[in-house]
């Protein structure tokens, strides 16, 4: 394992759903790159903590409960002609899940379903690039499949 920078990482979006929720199904989709991203944020499964406190021994028992695939807070330069940004705006107005593909510098891929929750424009000051932020809520399908990894 070699660590690397995030330079060269891309995020693609698709309005289509995969036929199967695995790497093959996702790779068969038609993808649109979402351009001008400056920060992808973070993502990954997180479990709710479930506790139980039996009075007999006073110790707290901890277990995993439900899980959540997380959210991604994207930061980007606003480009109203970018096909990916246009598709993200359409996703904002839809209740449908959109497919997401993240490809890292070394070719690792992460696929998931998401809901676009906001698309905000930040004009800023005279010495700033007009920017935008997009929040993606990552979700699971009805079978419980969330983030799919395809490592290079």
mmCIF file of N, CA and C in Angstrom, residues 17-31 99-103 107-113 141 145-152:
data_model
loop_
_atom_site.group_PDB
_atom_site.id
_atom_site.type_symbol
_atom_site.label_atom_id
_atom_site.label_comp_id
_atom_site.label_asym_id
_atom_site.label_seq_id
_atom_site.Cartn_x
_atom_site.Cartn_y
_atom_site.Cartn_z
ATOM 1 N N UNK A 17 -29.815 3.756 -12.832
ATOM 2 C CA UNK A 17 -29.547 2.793 -11.775
ATOM 3 C C UNK A 17 -28.870 1.572 -12.397
ATOM 4 N N UNK A 18 -27.957 0.944 -11.679
ATOM 5 C CA UNK A 18 -27.317 -0.254 -12.233
ATOM 6 C C UNK A 18 -28.284 -1.433 -12.260
ATOM 7 N N UNK A 19 -28.070 -2.342 -13.200
ATOM 8 C CA UNK A 19 -28.890 -3.561 -13.253
ATOM 9 C C UNK A 19 -28.598 -4.438 -12.040
ATOM 10 N N UNK A 20 -27.349 -4.432 -11.588
ATOM 11 C CA UNK A 20 -26.938 -5.141 -10.384
ATOM 12 C C UNK A 20 -26.096 -4.184 -9.549
ATOM 13 N N UNK A 21 -26.229 -4.260 -8.243
ATOM 14 C CA UNK A 21 -25.517 -3.339 -7.352
ATOM 15 C C UNK A 21 -24.151 -3.920 -6.973
ATOM 16 N N UNK A 22 -23.323 -4.060 -8.016
ATOM 17 C CA UNK A 22 -21.942 -4.493 -7.859
ATOM 18 C C UNK A 22 -21.106 -3.739 -8.886
ATOM 19 N N UNK A 23 -19.807 -3.968 -8.913
ATOM 20 C CA UNK A 23 -18.926 -3.224 -9.820
ATOM 21 C C UNK A 23 -19.332 -3.407 -11.281
ATOM 22 N N UNK A 24 -19.734 -4.611 -11.672
ATOM 23 C CA UNK A 24 -20.141 -4.853 -13.063
ATOM 24 C C UNK A 24 -21.361 -4.018 -13.438
ATOM 25 N N UNK A 25 -22.348 -3.999 -12.564
ATOM 26 C CA UNK A 25 -23.555 -3.225 -12.835
ATOM 27 C C UNK A 25 -23.270 -1.740 -12.936
ATOM 28 N N UNK A 26 -22.465 -1.226 -12.031
ATOM 29 C CA UNK A 26 -22.126 0.196 -12.063
ATOM 30 C C UNK A 26 -21.257 0.545 -13.269
ATOM 31 N N UNK A 27 -20.294 -0.317 -13.602
ATOM 32 C CA UNK A 27 -19.414 -0.025 -14.741
ATOM 33 C C UNK A 27 -20.166 0.022 -16.065
ATOM 34 N N UNK A 28 -21.327 -0.605 -16.138
ATOM 35 C CA UNK A 28 -22.117 -0.619 -17.372
ATOM 36 C C UNK A 28 -22.886 0.682 -17.596
ATOM 37 N N UNK A 29 -22.945 1.547 -16.587
ATOM 38 C CA UNK A 29 -23.700 2.790 -16.721
ATOM 39 C C UNK A 29 -22.967 3.809 -17.586
ATOM 40 N N UNK A 30 -23.722 4.753 -18.101
ATOM 41 C CA UNK A 30 -23.163 5.912 -18.797
ATOM 42 C C UNK A 30 -22.953 7.004 -17.751
ATOM 43 N N UNK A 31 -21.737 7.562 -17.691
ATOM 44 C CA UNK A 31 -21.367 8.501 -16.635
ATOM 45 C C UNK A 31 -21.070 9.883 -17.185
ATOM 46 N N UNK A 99 -26.748 7.673 -9.301
ATOM 47 C CA UNK A 99 -25.540 6.871 -9.110
ATOM 48 C C UNK A 99 -24.327 7.784 -9.100
ATOM 49 N N UNK A 100 -23.374 7.445 -8.245
ATOM 50 C CA UNK A 100 -22.137 8.206 -8.099
ATOM 51 C C UNK A 100 -20.961 7.250 -8.282
ATOM 52 N N UNK A 101 -19.921 7.719 -8.976
ATOM 53 C CA UNK A 101 -18.669 6.960 -9.116
ATOM 54 C C UNK A 101 -17.512 7.894 -8.768
ATOM 55 N N UNK A 102 -16.684 7.473 -7.835
ATOM 56 C CA UNK A 102 -15.474 8.204 -7.482
ATOM 57 C C UNK A 102 -14.299 7.350 -7.932
ATOM 58 N N UNK A 103 -13.407 7.930 -8.720
ATOM 59 C CA UNK A 103 -12.217 7.222 -9.188
ATOM 60 C C UNK A 103 -10.991 7.956 -8.658
ATOM 61 N N UNK A 107 -6.771 4.511 -9.667
ATOM 62 C CA UNK A 107 -7.768 3.706 -10.364
ATOM 63 C C UNK A 107 -8.764 2.988 -9.473
ATOM 64 N N UNK A 108 -8.631 3.119 -8.146
ATOM 65 C CA UNK A 108 -9.664 2.565 -7.264
ATOM 66 C C UNK A 108 -10.976 3.276 -7.556
ATOM 67 N N UNK A 109 -12.078 2.515 -7.504
ATOM 68 C CA UNK A 109 -13.397 3.093 -7.759
ATOM 69 C C UNK A 109 -14.325 2.801 -6.593
ATOM 70 N N UNK A 110 -15.157 3.782 -6.288
ATOM 71 C CA UNK A 110 -16.184 3.656 -5.265
ATOM 72 C C UNK A 110 -17.501 4.063 -5.904
ATOM 73 N N UNK A 111 -18.497 3.185 -5.824
ATOM 74 C CA UNK A 111 -19.805 3.423 -6.417
ATOM 75 C C UNK A 111 -20.849 3.470 -5.309
ATOM 76 N N UNK A 112 -21.899 4.267 -5.506
ATOM 77 C CA UNK A 112 -22.992 4.286 -4.538
ATOM 78 C C UNK A 112 -24.197 5.010 -5.134
ATOM 79 N N UNK A 113 -25.274 4.941 -4.392
ATOM 80 C CA UNK A 113 -26.490 5.679 -4.705
ATOM 81 C C UNK A 113 -26.521 6.906 -3.813
ATOM 82 N N UNK A 141 -29.523 0.431 -1.214
ATOM 83 C CA UNK A 141 -30.689 -0.054 -1.956
ATOM 84 C C UNK A 141 -31.539 -0.924 -1.030
ATOM 85 N N UNK A 145 -27.381 -2.872 0.052
ATOM 86 C CA UNK A 145 -26.084 -2.620 -0.569
ATOM 87 C C UNK A 145 -25.849 -1.119 -0.598
ATOM 88 N N UNK A 146 -24.723 -0.703 -0.062
ATOM 89 C CA UNK A 146 -24.374 0.706 -0.028
ATOM 90 C C UNK A 146 -23.200 0.998 -0.945
ATOM 91 N N UNK A 147 -22.079 1.370 -0.366
ATOM 92 C CA UNK A 147 -20.892 1.713 -1.138
ATOM 93 C C UNK A 147 -20.235 0.433 -1.649
ATOM 94 N N UNK A 148 -19.961 0.419 -2.954
ATOM 95 C CA UNK A 148 -19.307 -0.729 -3.604
ATOM 96 C C UNK A 148 -17.899 -0.294 -3.978
ATOM 97 N N UNK A 149 -16.907 -1.065 -3.550
ATOM 98 C CA UNK A 149 -15.503 -0.773 -3.863
ATOM 99 C C UNK A 149 -15.015 -1.667 -4.997
ATOM 100 N N UNK A 150 -14.260 -1.072 -5.907
ATOM 101 C CA UNK A 150 -13.548 -1.835 -6.930
ATOM 102 C C UNK A 150 -12.100 -1.327 -6.883
ATOM 103 N N UNK A 151 -11.258 -2.093 -6.203
ATOM 104 C CA UNK A 151 -9.878 -1.663 -6.010
ATOM 105 C C UNK A 151 -9.023 -2.057 -7.210
ATOM 106 N N UNK A 152 -8.144 -1.126 -7.593
ATOM 107 C CA UNK A 152 -7.288 -1.336 -8.776
ATOM 108 C C UNK A 152 -6.256 -2.408 -8.519
#
